[in-house]
């Protein structure tokens, strides 16, 4: 295998700590010409140190130390120009506990790892902020009621308790969404599969949420819909989220369409049309990212991320398109997924 194809920098030094080989990635990192690094002492070829000024070579002592040592664990080190790198090394011995005959050093830029660390920190900060808001309301009202119960009227106490109840419901929903998002990230979202009639789920959801619609809307359900196999509760979660999003953030629900997929793969399609201005094409994939929000009154920002995770776990596809006559069209396709034991 050609080490020049490796994405990481590779340096190989012999028993005398003199460099025998460097790959192309190291030449690029060091801005070295040709073989100018060959024959260089390993301490000069790896001129990295920690934030206290201790060099990598003096700190790790690759040719000394415990005779059974075979590798040097990956750690962050800094170049003379201040860039952070991740360095690890293998210590090659001809026999167990024998002298080190070769040191193979791997050098990797830490930029991607740092970016992931920042993303995790941002995620923790966002979750903490979302949890703090309802908790503040719950703590404030319960403390007030406990210390000043007799100073409030029955109506005031009723109002405070209703607020606490609403904040508790909001906190419960948020925790459920966070758990769902974590399961999707880990690939552990489980489905309790069974026969599902998507038209019945749509009618049930619309019965529960249609009272929140300010404008009239249409429901179009095709004839002889295919029976799909999936998790009824999870699909209900998808339909509910899409309909509520259209009502709250899409200037109202305009039309709901359920029909068989006309293409060869079959299945059932759910289309949700809204009255809004539509979603720009460059923003459509971002809608499905975690904690993405747009406009006033936005929720946790996890709804569409979870919706896509549920649809894809069923083997389906969800897309955002332009609806005829304006507005956004969110199209979800669920395959039939009939179990092999049910197939004739």
GROMACS .gro file of C-alpha atoms in nm:
model
  344
    1UNK     CA    1   0.000   0.000   0.000
    2UNK     CA    2   0.128   0.345  -0.092
    3UNK     CA    3   0.144   0.560   0.222
    4UNK     CA    4   0.116   0.869   0.004
    5UNK     CA    5  -0.252   0.781  -0.026
    6UNK     CA    6  -0.305   0.812   0.350
    7UNK     CA    7  -0.507   1.116   0.462
    8UNK     CA    8  -0.279   1.153   0.769
    9UNK     CA    9   0.084   1.250   0.776
   10UNK     CA   10   0.324   0.955   0.827
   11UNK     CA   11   0.684   0.975   0.948
   12UNK     CA   12   0.902   0.664   0.989
   13UNK     CA   13   1.229   0.684   1.181
   14UNK     CA   14   1.494   0.415   1.227
   15UNK     CA   15   1.674   0.290   1.541
   16UNK     CA   16   1.895   0.598   1.549
   17UNK     CA   17   1.591   0.834   1.545
   18UNK     CA   18   1.680   0.947   1.192
   19UNK     CA   19   1.390   0.987   0.950
   20UNK     CA   20   1.373   0.715   0.687
   21UNK     CA   21   1.042   0.805   0.520
   22UNK     CA   22   0.779   1.079   0.507
   23UNK     CA   23   0.463   1.061   0.301
   24UNK     CA   24   0.323   1.333   0.078
   25UNK     CA   25   0.083   1.460   0.345
   26UNK     CA   26   0.373   1.538   0.580
   27UNK     CA   27   0.557   1.718   0.300
   28UNK     CA   28   0.251   1.937   0.250
   29UNK     CA   29   0.216   2.005   0.624
   30UNK     CA   30   0.585   2.090   0.664
   31UNK     CA   31   0.609   2.264   0.325
   32UNK     CA   32   0.912   2.045   0.256
   33UNK     CA   33   1.071   2.001  -0.086
   34UNK     CA   34   1.157   1.656  -0.206
   35UNK     CA   35   1.354   1.448   0.042
   36UNK     CA   36   1.484   1.729   0.258
   37UNK     CA   37   1.331   1.569   0.570
   38UNK     CA   38   1.505   1.234   0.511
   39UNK     CA   39   1.790   1.189   0.759
   40UNK     CA   40   1.652   1.455   0.993
   41UNK     CA   41   1.636   1.371   1.362
   42UNK     CA   42   1.286   1.274   1.471
   43UNK     CA   43   1.273   1.554   1.728
   44UNK     CA   44   1.324   1.806   1.445
   45UNK     CA   45   1.080   1.631   1.210
   46UNK     CA   46   0.808   1.642   1.479
   47UNK     CA   47   0.858   1.995   1.620
   48UNK     CA   48   0.537   1.998   1.822
   49UNK     CA   49   0.494   2.090   2.189
   50UNK     CA   50   0.220   2.124   2.446
   51UNK     CA   51   0.082   2.451   2.579
   52UNK     CA   52   0.357   2.456   2.843
   53UNK     CA   53   0.637   2.440   2.588
   54UNK     CA   54   0.729   2.073   2.643
   55UNK     CA   55   0.825   1.906   2.315
   56UNK     CA   56   0.657   1.593   2.186
   57UNK     CA   57   0.985   1.405   2.154
   58UNK     CA   58   1.116   1.488   2.503
   59UNK     CA   59   0.777   1.419   2.663
   60UNK     CA   60   0.706   1.084   2.498
   61UNK     CA   61   1.067   0.953   2.471
   62UNK     CA   62   0.979   0.701   2.201
   63UNK     CA   63   1.314   0.514   2.222
   64UNK     CA   64   1.323   0.496   2.602
   65UNK     CA   65   1.072   0.419   2.874
   66UNK     CA   66   0.905   0.085   2.946
   67UNK     CA   67   1.043  -0.191   2.725
   68UNK     CA   68   0.699  -0.343   2.667
   69UNK     CA   69   0.550  -0.021   2.531
   70UNK     CA   70   0.420  -0.061   2.174
   71UNK     CA   71   0.243   0.266   2.104
   72UNK     CA   72   0.209   0.626   2.212
   73UNK     CA   73  -0.152   0.729   2.265
   74UNK     CA   74  -0.303   1.006   2.057
   75UNK     CA   75  -0.277   1.350   2.212
   76UNK     CA   76  -0.313   1.710   2.103
   77UNK     CA   77   0.010   1.898   2.028
   78UNK     CA   78   0.078   2.239   1.878
   79UNK     CA   79   0.301   2.334   1.585
   80UNK     CA   80   0.546   2.627   1.604
   81UNK     CA   81   0.283   2.836   1.421
   82UNK     CA   82   0.016   2.756   1.681
   83UNK     CA   83  -0.192   2.503   1.486
   84UNK     CA   84  -0.328   2.205   1.679
   85UNK     CA   85  -0.252   1.851   1.563
   86UNK     CA   86  -0.331   1.502   1.690
   87UNK     CA   87  -0.020   1.283   1.711
   88UNK     CA   88   0.013   0.912   1.782
   89UNK     CA   89   0.297   0.666   1.722
   90UNK     CA   90   0.372   0.295   1.699
   91UNK     CA   91   0.694   0.156   1.844
   92UNK     CA   92   0.819  -0.139   1.639
   93UNK     CA   93   1.047  -0.392   1.812
   94UNK     CA   94   1.208  -0.701   1.658
   95UNK     CA   95   1.135  -0.903   1.973
   96UNK     CA   96   0.920  -0.847   2.284
   97UNK     CA   97   1.085  -0.603   2.524
   98UNK     CA   98   1.364  -0.549   2.272
   99UNK     CA   99   1.497  -0.211   2.158
  100UNK     CA  100   1.284   0.007   1.933
  101UNK     CA  101   1.385  -0.046   1.568
  102UNK     CA  102   1.131   0.186   1.406
  103UNK     CA  103   0.900   0.463   1.520
  104UNK     CA  104   0.596   0.525   1.299
  105UNK     CA  105   0.439   0.863   1.373
  106UNK     CA  106   0.092   0.967   1.254
  107UNK     CA  107   0.001   1.337   1.240
  108UNK     CA  108  -0.356   1.458   1.191
  109UNK     CA  109  -0.503   1.808   1.185
  110UNK     CA  110  -0.734   1.863   1.485
  111UNK     CA  111  -0.965   2.108   1.310
  112UNK     CA  112  -1.245   1.855   1.242
  113UNK     CA  113  -1.235   1.722   1.597
  114UNK     CA  114  -1.251   2.074   1.735
  115UNK     CA  115  -1.548   2.147   1.512
  116UNK     CA  116  -1.729   1.840   1.649
  117UNK     CA  117  -1.645   1.946   2.003
  118UNK     CA  118  -1.797   2.288   1.934
  119UNK     CA  119  -2.108   2.124   1.791
  120UNK     CA  120  -2.146   1.913   2.106
  121UNK     CA  121  -2.099   2.221   2.323
  122UNK     CA  122  -2.359   2.411   2.121
  123UNK     CA  123  -2.597   2.116   2.154
  124UNK     CA  124  -2.555   2.103   2.532
  125UNK     CA  125  -2.604   2.480   2.558
  126UNK     CA  126  -2.919   2.466   2.344
  127UNK     CA  127  -3.066   2.177   2.544
  128UNK     CA  128  -2.990   2.356   2.872
  129UNK     CA  129  -3.161   2.671   2.746
  130UNK     CA  130  -3.469   2.482   2.631
  131UNK     CA  131  -3.501   2.299   2.963
  132UNK     CA  132  -3.442   2.609   3.173
  133UNK     CA  133  -3.737   2.805   3.036
  134UNK     CA  134  -4.023   2.578   3.155
  135UNK     CA  135  -3.834   2.488   3.473
  136UNK     CA  136  -3.806   2.857   3.563
  137UNK     CA  137  -4.184   2.897   3.535
  138UNK     CA  138  -4.254   2.583   3.736
  139UNK     CA  139  -4.009   2.678   4.011
  140UNK     CA  140  -4.129   3.038   4.028
  141UNK     CA  141  -4.499   2.963   4.062
  142UNK     CA  142  -4.459   2.667   4.299
  143UNK     CA  143  -4.229   2.869   4.530
  144UNK     CA  144  -4.474   3.158   4.529
  145UNK     CA  145  -4.768   2.933   4.610
  146UNK     CA  146  -4.583   2.755   4.889
  147UNK     CA  147  -4.478   3.077   5.063
  148UNK     CA  148  -4.780   3.299   4.993
  149UNK     CA  149  -5.073   3.062   4.942
  150UNK     CA  150  -5.313   3.256   5.165
  151UNK     CA  151  -5.241   3.589   4.995
  152UNK     CA  152  -5.390   3.481   4.662
  153UNK     CA  153  -5.747   3.437   4.559
  154UNK     CA  154  -5.889   3.109   4.433
  155UNK     CA  155  -5.878   3.241   4.074
  156UNK     CA  156  -5.513   3.345   4.107
  157UNK     CA  157  -5.412   3.008   4.250
  158UNK     CA  158  -5.602   2.834   3.971
  159UNK     CA  159  -5.417   3.042   3.710
  160UNK     CA  160  -5.076   2.964   3.864
  161UNK     CA  161  -5.145   2.592   3.883
  162UNK     CA  162  -5.266   2.585   3.521
  163UNK     CA  163  -4.944   2.760   3.418
  164UNK     CA  164  -4.735   2.508   3.611
  165UNK     CA  165  -4.928   2.224   3.447
  166UNK     CA  166  -4.872   2.371   3.099
  167UNK     CA  167  -4.499   2.421   3.165
  168UNK     CA  168  -4.473   2.062   3.293
  169UNK     CA  169  -4.639   1.936   2.974
  170UNK     CA  170  -4.398   2.144   2.767
  171UNK     CA  171  -4.102   2.004   2.961
  172UNK     CA  172  -4.228   1.649   2.914
  173UNK     CA  173  -4.267   1.703   2.536
  174UNK     CA  174  -3.919   1.848   2.512
  175UNK     CA  175  -3.761   1.557   2.699
  176UNK     CA  176  -3.947   1.311   2.475
  177UNK     CA  177  -3.822   1.494   2.165
  178UNK     CA  178  -3.465   1.495   2.296
  179UNK     CA  179  -3.483   1.121   2.363
  180UNK     CA  180  -3.623   1.057   2.015
  181UNK     CA  181  -3.348   1.270   1.858
  182UNK     CA  182  -3.084   1.082   2.057
  183UNK     CA  183  -3.228   0.746   1.945
  184UNK     CA  184  -3.222   0.861   1.582
  185UNK     CA  185  -2.861   0.978   1.615
  186UNK     CA  186  -2.761   0.643   1.761
  187UNK     CA  187  -2.965   0.440   1.511
  188UNK     CA  188  -3.174   0.297   1.794
  189UNK     CA  189  -3.519   0.422   1.702
  190UNK     CA  190  -3.735   0.112   1.734
  191UNK     CA  191  -4.063   0.056   1.554
  192UNK     CA  192  -4.354  -0.162   1.662
  193UNK     CA  193  -4.462  -0.270   1.318
  194UNK     CA  194  -4.810  -0.373   1.223
  195UNK     CA  195  -5.069  -0.306   0.952
  196UNK     CA  196  -5.139   0.067   0.919
  197UNK     CA  197  -5.414   0.244   0.728
  198UNK     CA  198  -5.273   0.590   0.664
  199UNK     CA  199  -5.615   0.733   0.578
  200UNK     CA  200  -5.749   0.637   0.922
  201UNK     CA  201  -5.451   0.798   1.093
  202UNK     CA  202  -5.504   1.118   0.892
  203UNK     CA  203  -5.874   1.133   0.983
  204UNK     CA  204  -5.793   1.073   1.350
  205UNK     CA  205  -5.526   1.347   1.356
  206UNK     CA  206  -5.749   1.597   1.177
  207UNK     CA  207  -6.029   1.532   1.425
  208UNK     CA  208  -5.793   1.629   1.707
  209UNK     CA  209  -5.620   1.931   1.553
  210UNK     CA  210  -5.869   2.074   1.307
  211UNK     CA  211  -6.007   2.305   1.575
  212UNK     CA  212  -5.687   2.506   1.553
  213UNK     CA  213  -5.730   2.582   1.184
  214UNK     CA  214  -5.824   2.945   1.120
  215UNK     CA  215  -5.900   2.886   0.751
  216UNK     CA  216  -6.088   2.603   0.578
  217UNK     CA  217  -5.880   2.329   0.417
  218UNK     CA  218  -5.935   2.031   0.190
  219UNK     CA  219  -5.871   1.663   0.253
  220UNK     CA  220  -5.827   1.437  -0.048
  221UNK     CA  221  -5.801   1.064   0.021
  222UNK     CA  222  -5.759   0.820  -0.266
  223UNK     CA  223  -5.953   0.501  -0.318
  224UNK     CA  224  -5.821   0.153  -0.232
  225UNK     CA  225  -5.515   0.275  -0.048
  226UNK     CA  226  -5.238   0.021   0.000
  227UNK     CA  227  -5.198  -0.122   0.349
  228UNK     CA  228  -4.857  -0.029   0.480
  229UNK     CA  229  -4.664  -0.198   0.760
  230UNK     CA  230  -4.518   0.031   1.020
  231UNK     CA  231  -4.548   0.182   1.364
  232UNK     CA  232  -4.893   0.338   1.394
  233UNK     CA  233  -4.795   0.566   1.684
  234UNK     CA  234  -4.483   0.693   1.508
  235UNK     CA  235  -4.669   0.760   1.183
  236UNK     CA  236  -4.934   0.946   1.383
  237UNK     CA  237  -4.649   1.155   1.526
  238UNK     CA  238  -4.534   1.237   1.173
  239UNK     CA  239  -4.880   1.339   1.050
  240UNK     CA  240  -4.950   1.547   1.363
  241UNK     CA  241  -4.621   1.732   1.339
  242UNK     CA  242  -4.658   1.812   0.968
  243UNK     CA  243  -5.018   1.933   1.006
  244UNK     CA  244  -4.940   2.147   1.312
  245UNK     CA  245  -4.637   2.299   1.138
  246UNK     CA  246  -4.853   2.397   0.842
  247UNK     CA  247  -5.109   2.558   1.072
  248UNK     CA  248  -4.861   2.743   1.291
  249UNK     CA  249  -4.576   2.831   1.058
  250UNK     CA  250  -4.713   2.789   0.706
  251UNK     CA  251  -4.991   3.051   0.730
  252UNK     CA  252  -5.245   2.772   0.765
  253UNK     CA  253  -5.315   2.429   0.619
  254UNK     CA  254  -5.453   2.439   0.266
  255UNK     CA  255  -5.481   2.077   0.157
  256UNK     CA  256  -5.403   1.729   0.280
  257UNK     CA  257  -5.363   1.454   0.019
  258UNK     CA  258  -5.330   1.080   0.081
  259UNK     CA  259  -5.290   0.856  -0.224
  260UNK     CA  260  -5.114   0.548  -0.352
  261UNK     CA  261  -4.768   0.599  -0.499
  262UNK     CA  262  -4.799   0.587  -0.875
  263UNK     CA  263  -4.442   0.475  -0.934
  264UNK     CA  264  -4.325   0.112  -0.951
  265UNK     CA  265  -4.214   0.088  -0.588
  266UNK     CA  266  -4.570   0.138  -0.461
  267UNK     CA  267  -4.662   0.252  -0.114
  268UNK     CA  268  -4.867   0.548   0.012
  269UNK     CA  269  -4.794   0.920  -0.016
  270UNK     CA  270  -4.892   1.191   0.230
  271UNK     CA  271  -4.884   1.549   0.098
  272UNK     CA  272  -4.929   1.852   0.322
  273UNK     CA  273  -4.988   2.185   0.143
  274UNK     CA  274  -4.979   2.516   0.328
  275UNK     CA  275  -5.067   2.878   0.249
  276UNK     CA  276  -4.725   3.023   0.323
  277UNK     CA  277  -4.465   3.177   0.092
  278UNK     CA  278  -4.287   2.845   0.048
  279UNK     CA  279  -3.939   2.739   0.155
  280UNK     CA  280  -3.638   2.844  -0.056
  281UNK     CA  281  -3.463   2.550  -0.217
  282UNK     CA  282  -3.132   2.625  -0.048
  283UNK     CA  283  -3.302   2.608   0.295
  284UNK     CA  284  -3.495   2.284   0.249
  285UNK     CA  285  -3.236   2.042   0.382
  286UNK     CA  286  -3.161   2.272   0.674
  287UNK     CA  287  -3.523   2.240   0.785
  288UNK     CA  288  -3.450   1.879   0.881
  289UNK     CA  289  -3.147   1.962   1.097
  290UNK     CA  290  -3.154   1.960   1.476
  291UNK     CA  291  -3.267   2.277   1.653
  292UNK     CA  292  -3.349   2.458   1.329
  293UNK     CA  293  -3.608   2.729   1.384
  294UNK     CA  294  -3.769   2.992   1.166
  295UNK     CA  295  -4.010   3.269   1.251
  296UNK     CA  296  -4.178   3.367   1.574
  297UNK     CA  297  -4.336   3.104   1.795
  298UNK     CA  298  -4.097   2.832   1.679
  299UNK     CA  299  -4.080   2.523   1.898
  300UNK     CA  300  -3.780   2.320   2.008
  301UNK     CA  301  -3.647   2.285   1.653
  302UNK     CA  302  -3.646   1.905   1.677
  303UNK     CA  303  -3.982   1.827   1.517
  304UNK     CA  304  -3.878   1.801   1.153
  305UNK     CA  305  -3.553   1.625   1.246
  306UNK     CA  306  -3.757   1.356   1.423
  307UNK     CA  307  -4.013   1.341   1.141
  308UNK     CA  308  -3.744   1.264   0.884
  309UNK     CA  309  -3.587   1.007   1.117
  310UNK     CA  310  -3.919   0.825   1.157
  311UNK     CA  311  -3.998   0.832   0.784
  312UNK     CA  312  -3.652   0.704   0.691
  313UNK     CA  313  -3.667   0.434   0.960
  314UNK     CA  314  -3.977   0.307   0.776
  315UNK     CA  315  -3.774   0.302   0.456
  316UNK     CA  316  -3.957   0.606   0.321
  317UNK     CA  317  -3.857   0.946   0.189
  318UNK     CA  318  -3.964   1.298   0.284
  319UNK     CA  319  -3.914   1.599   0.055
  320UNK     CA  320  -4.002   1.969   0.053
  321UNK     CA  321  -4.136   2.096  -0.279
  322UNK     CA  322  -4.320   2.396  -0.419
  323UNK     CA  323  -4.697   2.352  -0.413
  324UNK     CA  324  -4.909   2.450  -0.711
  325UNK     CA  325  -5.053   2.794  -0.650
  326UNK     CA  326  -4.779   2.882  -0.399
  327UNK     CA  327  -4.685   2.763  -0.055
  328UNK     CA  328  -4.479   2.470   0.059
  329UNK     CA  329  -4.558   2.106  -0.015
  330UNK     CA  330  -4.412   1.847   0.221
  331UNK     CA  331  -4.434   1.505   0.064
  332UNK     CA  332  -4.380   1.186   0.266
  333UNK     CA  333  -4.371   0.844   0.104
  334UNK     CA  334  -4.416   0.525   0.307
  335UNK     CA  335  -4.341   0.191   0.136
  336UNK     CA  336  -4.570  -0.106   0.189
  337UNK     CA  337  -4.302  -0.300   0.383
  338UNK     CA  338  -4.515  -0.614   0.394
  339UNK     CA  339  -4.333  -0.881   0.599
  340UNK     CA  340  -4.200  -1.179   0.402
  341UNK     CA  341  -4.418  -1.411   0.610
  342UNK     CA  342  -4.726  -1.227   0.481
  343UNK     CA  343  -4.624  -1.237   0.116
  344UNK     CA  344  -4.805  -1.493  -0.094
   0.00000   0.00000   0.00000
